[in-house]
XYZ file of C-alpha atoms in Angstrom:
327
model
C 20.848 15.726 60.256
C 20.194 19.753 60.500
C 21.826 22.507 61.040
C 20.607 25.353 64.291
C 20.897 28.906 63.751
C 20.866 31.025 67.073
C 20.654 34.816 66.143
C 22.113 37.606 68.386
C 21.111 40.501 66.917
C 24.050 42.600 65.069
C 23.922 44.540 61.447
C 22.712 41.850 59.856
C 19.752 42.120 62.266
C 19.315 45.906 62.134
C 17.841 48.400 59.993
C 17.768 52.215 59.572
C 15.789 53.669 62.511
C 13.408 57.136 62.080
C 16.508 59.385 63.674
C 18.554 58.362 61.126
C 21.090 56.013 62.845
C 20.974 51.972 62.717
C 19.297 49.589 65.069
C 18.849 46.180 65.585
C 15.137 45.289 64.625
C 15.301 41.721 62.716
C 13.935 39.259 64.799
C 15.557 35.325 64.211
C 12.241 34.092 63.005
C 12.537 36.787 60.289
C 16.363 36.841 59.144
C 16.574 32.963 57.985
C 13.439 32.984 55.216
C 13.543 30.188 52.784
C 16.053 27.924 54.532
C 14.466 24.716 56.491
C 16.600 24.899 59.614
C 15.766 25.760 63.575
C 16.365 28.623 64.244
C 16.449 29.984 68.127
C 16.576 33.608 69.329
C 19.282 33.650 71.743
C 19.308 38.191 72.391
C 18.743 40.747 69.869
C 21.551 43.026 70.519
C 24.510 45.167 68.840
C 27.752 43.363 69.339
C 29.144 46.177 70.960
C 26.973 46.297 74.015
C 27.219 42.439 74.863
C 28.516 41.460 78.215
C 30.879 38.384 79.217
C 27.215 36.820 80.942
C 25.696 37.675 76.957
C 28.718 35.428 75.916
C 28.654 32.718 78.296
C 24.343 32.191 77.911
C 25.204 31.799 74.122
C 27.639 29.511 74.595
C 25.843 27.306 76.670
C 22.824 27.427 74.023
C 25.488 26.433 72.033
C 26.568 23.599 73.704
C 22.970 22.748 74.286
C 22.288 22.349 70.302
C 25.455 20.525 69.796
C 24.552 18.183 72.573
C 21.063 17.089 69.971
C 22.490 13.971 67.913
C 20.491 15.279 64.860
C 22.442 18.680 65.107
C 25.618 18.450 62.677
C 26.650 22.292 62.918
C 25.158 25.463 64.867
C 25.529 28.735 63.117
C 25.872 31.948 65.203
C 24.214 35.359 63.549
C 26.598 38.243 65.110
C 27.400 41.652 65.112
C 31.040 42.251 63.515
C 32.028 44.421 66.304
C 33.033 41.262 69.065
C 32.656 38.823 67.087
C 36.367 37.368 67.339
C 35.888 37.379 70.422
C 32.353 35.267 70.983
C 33.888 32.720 68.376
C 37.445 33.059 70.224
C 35.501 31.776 73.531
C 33.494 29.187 71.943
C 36.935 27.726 70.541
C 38.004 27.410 73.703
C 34.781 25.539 74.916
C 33.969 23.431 71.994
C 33.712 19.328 71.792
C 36.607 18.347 69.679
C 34.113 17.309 66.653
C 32.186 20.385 67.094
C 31.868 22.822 64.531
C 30.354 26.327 64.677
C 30.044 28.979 61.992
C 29.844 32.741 63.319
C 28.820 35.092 60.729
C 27.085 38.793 60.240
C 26.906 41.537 58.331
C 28.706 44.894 57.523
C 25.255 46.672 55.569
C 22.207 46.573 57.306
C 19.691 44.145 56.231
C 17.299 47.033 54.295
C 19.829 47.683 52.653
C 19.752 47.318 48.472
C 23.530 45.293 48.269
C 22.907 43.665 51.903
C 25.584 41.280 52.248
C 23.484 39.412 55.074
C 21.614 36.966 53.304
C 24.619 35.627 51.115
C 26.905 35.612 54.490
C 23.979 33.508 56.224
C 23.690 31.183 53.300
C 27.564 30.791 53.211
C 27.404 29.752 57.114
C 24.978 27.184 56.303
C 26.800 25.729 54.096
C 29.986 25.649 56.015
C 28.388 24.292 58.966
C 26.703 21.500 57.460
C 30.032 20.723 55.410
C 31.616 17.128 56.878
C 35.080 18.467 56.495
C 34.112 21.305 58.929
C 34.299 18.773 61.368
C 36.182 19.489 64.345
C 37.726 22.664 62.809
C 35.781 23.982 65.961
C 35.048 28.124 65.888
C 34.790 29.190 62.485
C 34.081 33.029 60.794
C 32.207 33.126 57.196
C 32.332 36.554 56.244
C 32.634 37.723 52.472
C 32.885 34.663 50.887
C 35.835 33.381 53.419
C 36.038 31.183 55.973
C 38.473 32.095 59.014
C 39.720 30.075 61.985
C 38.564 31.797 65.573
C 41.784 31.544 67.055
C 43.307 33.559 63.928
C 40.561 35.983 62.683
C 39.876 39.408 63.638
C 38.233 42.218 62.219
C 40.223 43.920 59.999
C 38.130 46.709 58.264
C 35.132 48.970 59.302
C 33.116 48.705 56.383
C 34.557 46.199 53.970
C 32.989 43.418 52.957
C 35.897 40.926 53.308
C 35.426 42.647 57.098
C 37.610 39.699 58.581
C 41.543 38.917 58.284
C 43.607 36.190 59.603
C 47.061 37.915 60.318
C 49.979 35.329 59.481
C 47.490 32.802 58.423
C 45.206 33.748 55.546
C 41.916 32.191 55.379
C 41.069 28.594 55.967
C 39.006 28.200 53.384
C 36.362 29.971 50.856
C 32.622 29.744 49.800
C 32.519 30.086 46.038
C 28.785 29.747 44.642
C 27.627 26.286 46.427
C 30.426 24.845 46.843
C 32.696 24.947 50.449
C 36.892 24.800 49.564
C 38.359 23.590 52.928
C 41.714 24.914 52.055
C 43.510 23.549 54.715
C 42.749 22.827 58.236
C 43.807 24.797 61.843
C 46.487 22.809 64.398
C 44.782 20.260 66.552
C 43.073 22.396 69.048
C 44.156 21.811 72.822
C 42.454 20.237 75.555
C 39.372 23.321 76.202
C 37.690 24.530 78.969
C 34.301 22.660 80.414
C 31.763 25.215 80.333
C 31.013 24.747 83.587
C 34.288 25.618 85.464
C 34.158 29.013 83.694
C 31.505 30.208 85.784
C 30.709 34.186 85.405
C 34.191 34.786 83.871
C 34.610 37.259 86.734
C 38.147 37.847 86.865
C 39.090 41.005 86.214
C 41.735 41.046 83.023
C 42.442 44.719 81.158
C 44.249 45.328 78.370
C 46.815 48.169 78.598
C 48.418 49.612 75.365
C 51.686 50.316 75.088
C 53.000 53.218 73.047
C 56.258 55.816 72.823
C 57.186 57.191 76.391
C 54.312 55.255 78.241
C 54.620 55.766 82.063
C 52.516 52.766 83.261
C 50.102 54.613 84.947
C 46.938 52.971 83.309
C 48.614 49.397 84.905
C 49.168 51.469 88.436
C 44.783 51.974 87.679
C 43.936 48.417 86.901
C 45.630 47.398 89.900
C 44.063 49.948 91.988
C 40.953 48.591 90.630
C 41.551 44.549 91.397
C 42.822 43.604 88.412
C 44.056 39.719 88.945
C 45.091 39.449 85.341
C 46.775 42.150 82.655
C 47.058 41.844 78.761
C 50.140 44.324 77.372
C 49.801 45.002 74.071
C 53.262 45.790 73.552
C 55.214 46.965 70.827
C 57.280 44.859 68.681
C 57.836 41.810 69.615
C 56.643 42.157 72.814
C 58.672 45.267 74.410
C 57.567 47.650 76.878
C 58.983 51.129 77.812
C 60.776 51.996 81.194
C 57.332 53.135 82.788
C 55.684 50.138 81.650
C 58.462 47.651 82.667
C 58.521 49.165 86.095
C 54.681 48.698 86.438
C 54.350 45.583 85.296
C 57.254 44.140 87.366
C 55.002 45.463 90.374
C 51.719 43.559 89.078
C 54.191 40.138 89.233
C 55.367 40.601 92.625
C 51.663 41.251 93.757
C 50.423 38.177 92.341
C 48.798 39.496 89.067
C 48.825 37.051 86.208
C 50.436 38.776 82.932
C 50.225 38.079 79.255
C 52.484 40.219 76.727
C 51.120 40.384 73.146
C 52.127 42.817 70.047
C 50.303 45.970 68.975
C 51.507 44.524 65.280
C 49.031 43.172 62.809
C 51.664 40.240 62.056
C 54.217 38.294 63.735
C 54.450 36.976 68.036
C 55.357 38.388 70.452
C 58.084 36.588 71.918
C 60.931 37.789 74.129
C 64.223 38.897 72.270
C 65.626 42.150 73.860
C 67.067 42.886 77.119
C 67.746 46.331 78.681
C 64.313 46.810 79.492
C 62.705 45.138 76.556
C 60.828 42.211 76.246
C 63.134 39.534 77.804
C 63.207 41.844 81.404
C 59.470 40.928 81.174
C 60.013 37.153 80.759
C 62.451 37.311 83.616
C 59.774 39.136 85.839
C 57.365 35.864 85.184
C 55.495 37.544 82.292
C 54.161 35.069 79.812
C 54.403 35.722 75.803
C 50.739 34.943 74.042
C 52.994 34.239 70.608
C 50.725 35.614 68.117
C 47.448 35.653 69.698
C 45.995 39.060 70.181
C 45.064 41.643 72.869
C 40.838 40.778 72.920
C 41.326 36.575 72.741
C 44.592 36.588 75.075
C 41.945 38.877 77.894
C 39.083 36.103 77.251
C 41.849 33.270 77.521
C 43.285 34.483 80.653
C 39.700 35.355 82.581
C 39.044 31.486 81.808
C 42.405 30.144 83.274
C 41.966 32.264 86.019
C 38.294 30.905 86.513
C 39.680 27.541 85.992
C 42.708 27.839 88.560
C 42.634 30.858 90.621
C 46.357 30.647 91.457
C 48.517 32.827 88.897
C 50.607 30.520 88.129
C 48.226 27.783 87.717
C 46.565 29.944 85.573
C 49.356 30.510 83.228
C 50.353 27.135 83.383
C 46.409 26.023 82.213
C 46.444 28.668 79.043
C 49.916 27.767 78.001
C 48.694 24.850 75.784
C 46.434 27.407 74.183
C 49.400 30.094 72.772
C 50.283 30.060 69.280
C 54.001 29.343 69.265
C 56.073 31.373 67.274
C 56.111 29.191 64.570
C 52.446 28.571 64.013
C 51.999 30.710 61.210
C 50.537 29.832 57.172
C-alpha cells in the first residue's frame, strides 16, 4: 500500500525570484526528496490564479489515484490562498472511504525556517494513517489536522495558517505520531464527478455591510447569475437594499444561499422586519455555518447537478451544517 502525492504548485513550491517578489519554481519531482512515494505533477501554479477547470482536472487525478487498489491516501501540495476551497470540492466528490490530505506552505521553500518540508511529511503521515479513513478532505497545516468542510484560512502569514471556526481541529501531528482527535459527521451522499461537468453556473458572492443598497446583486443578475451567496451579517440578516434585491433574484428564478460575515456561529433565520426570516420567506436557503467560498462551490455543483432552482437547493440541503453541528 502507498501513498500519491500530486503537487500544484503554491508557496511551498515557490522561491524568491530576481525582482524580488515570490514565484512558483519547485517542480513535484523536486519538493518530495527522501520519501518513497509517487509523486505526479498535476500544474505548477499560485493558488490564487487557479480556475474552477484547474479544480475539477485535479480532482479527477484525484479520483484517478484513489481508483489504484494499492493507493491508501493521495496527498494534495497547495497554495494556502484556495485551498479550502480545492479540499471543500473534493469533500464533496470523494468515495466514502477516501481520504485526502491537502497541505502547503506559508514560507517559501528557500527559505531558512521553511515550514514546507515538515507540513509535507505531516500529510504523509496523515494520509497513510488507517483512522484517516473515510474522514474524506482533510488540511495538515502547522502541525494540525482540519476537516474541509470546517477549515479556512485564518491568518496571512502564520504558521498555524488554518482555523476551524466552531469546531477546532480534528486532530494533530506531534513528532511521528497522528492523534485522530475525534472524527467529522458522516459525510452526505456527494456528487459523481461526472455530473459536475465545467461547474459553469454562474454563483457570486455579495457582501453585506451597514446601509448596503443591493446594487452589486442588481450586477450579478445583469450578468446571468443563476445562483447568489449573501454573506450577511449576523445571523444571516440583510439591509433594506439588500432584502429588496434579493427578493427580485427569487422571483426570477435565481437560486440563493444566506451565510454570515461572522467567524463563528450559522446563519439561520431569527428576525423579521426585514431581517433574516423575510429572506427565508422569499425562498432563500440558510447554509448554517458553512461559509461564503464552500457555500459558492456547493451551489455551482447542485446547480450542475439539477439545473432547476429548487432542485438545486433541494440536492445541497443534505450538505448544510445545521445549526447545531458545532465542537
Amino acid at each position: 500500500m502507498s501513498v500519491s502525492v500530486l503537487t500544484t504548485g503554491g508557496t511551498i513550491a515557490s522561491l524568491p525570484s530576481p525582482d524580488g517578489d515570490v514565484r512558483v519554481a519547485v517542480h513535484g519531482a523536486d519538493l518530495v526528496p527522501g520519501h518513497a512515494v509517487q509523486v505526479h505533477e498535476v500544474m505548477l501554479a499560485h493558488s490564487f490564479n487557479l480556475t474552477r477547470a484547474d479544480v475539477l482536472r485535479l480532482a479527477r487525478r484525484t479520483l484517478a489515484e484513489l481508483e489504484d487498489p494499492a493507493v491508501e491516501g493521495v496527498v494534495v501540495t497547495h497554495g494556502t490562498d484556495t485551498m479550502e476551497e480545492t479540499a471543500y470540492l473534493l469533500d464533496l466528490v470523494l468515495p466514502p472511504a477516501c481520504t485526502v490530505v491537502c497541505t502547503g506552505a506559508q514560507r517559501h521553500a528557500s527559505a531558512q525556517d521553511a515550514d514546507g518540508p515538515r507540513n509535507l511529511a505531516d500529510a504523509l503521515r496523515v494520509a497513510a494513517d488507517p483512522r484517516t479513513r473515510g474522514m474524506g478532505a482533510l488540511i495538515t497545516m502547522g502541525g494540525q489536522i482540519h476537516a474541509a468542510r470546517y477549515a479556512t484560512k485564518a491568518h496571512t502569514l502564520a504558521l498555524e495558517a488554518f482555523a476551524s471556526p466552531g469546531h477546532g481541529p480534528v486532530g494533530l501531528v506531534q513528532g511521528t505520531h497522528v492523534d485522530v482527535r475525534r472524527r467529522p459527521p458522516a459525510r452526505p451522499d456527494g456528487f459523481r464527478l461526472a455530473e459536475l461537468g465545467d461547474l459553469e453556473a454562474r454563483v457570486d458572492i455579495v457582501p453585506v455591510y451597514l446601509d448596503s443598497d443591493g446594487v452589486q446583486i442588481a450586477a450579478c443578475r445583469a450578468a446571468g447569475a443563476r445562483g447568489l451567496v449573501v454573506q450577511a451579517l449576523g445571523t444571516g440578516n440583510p439591509t433594506p437594499g439588500v432584502l429588496r434585491e434579493i427578493e427580485t433574484c427569487l422571483r426570477e428564478g435565481i437560486a440563493v444561499l444566506v451565510t454570515s460575515r461572522c467567524a463563528e456561529g450559522p446563519a439561520t433565520p431569527v428576525y423579521g422586519a426585514g431581517g433574516g426570516a423575510d429572506l427565508a420567506k422569499a425562498g432563500a436557503v440558510f447554509a448554517g455555518s458553512l461559509n461564503a467560498p464552500k457555500a459558492r462551490l456547493l451551489l455551482m455543483a447542485a446547480l450542475a447537478a439539477e439545473p432547476h432552482p429548487a432542485k438545486a437547493l433541494d440536492r445541497l440541503r443534505p450538505h448544510l451544517p445545521s445549526t447545531c453541528d458545532h465542537a
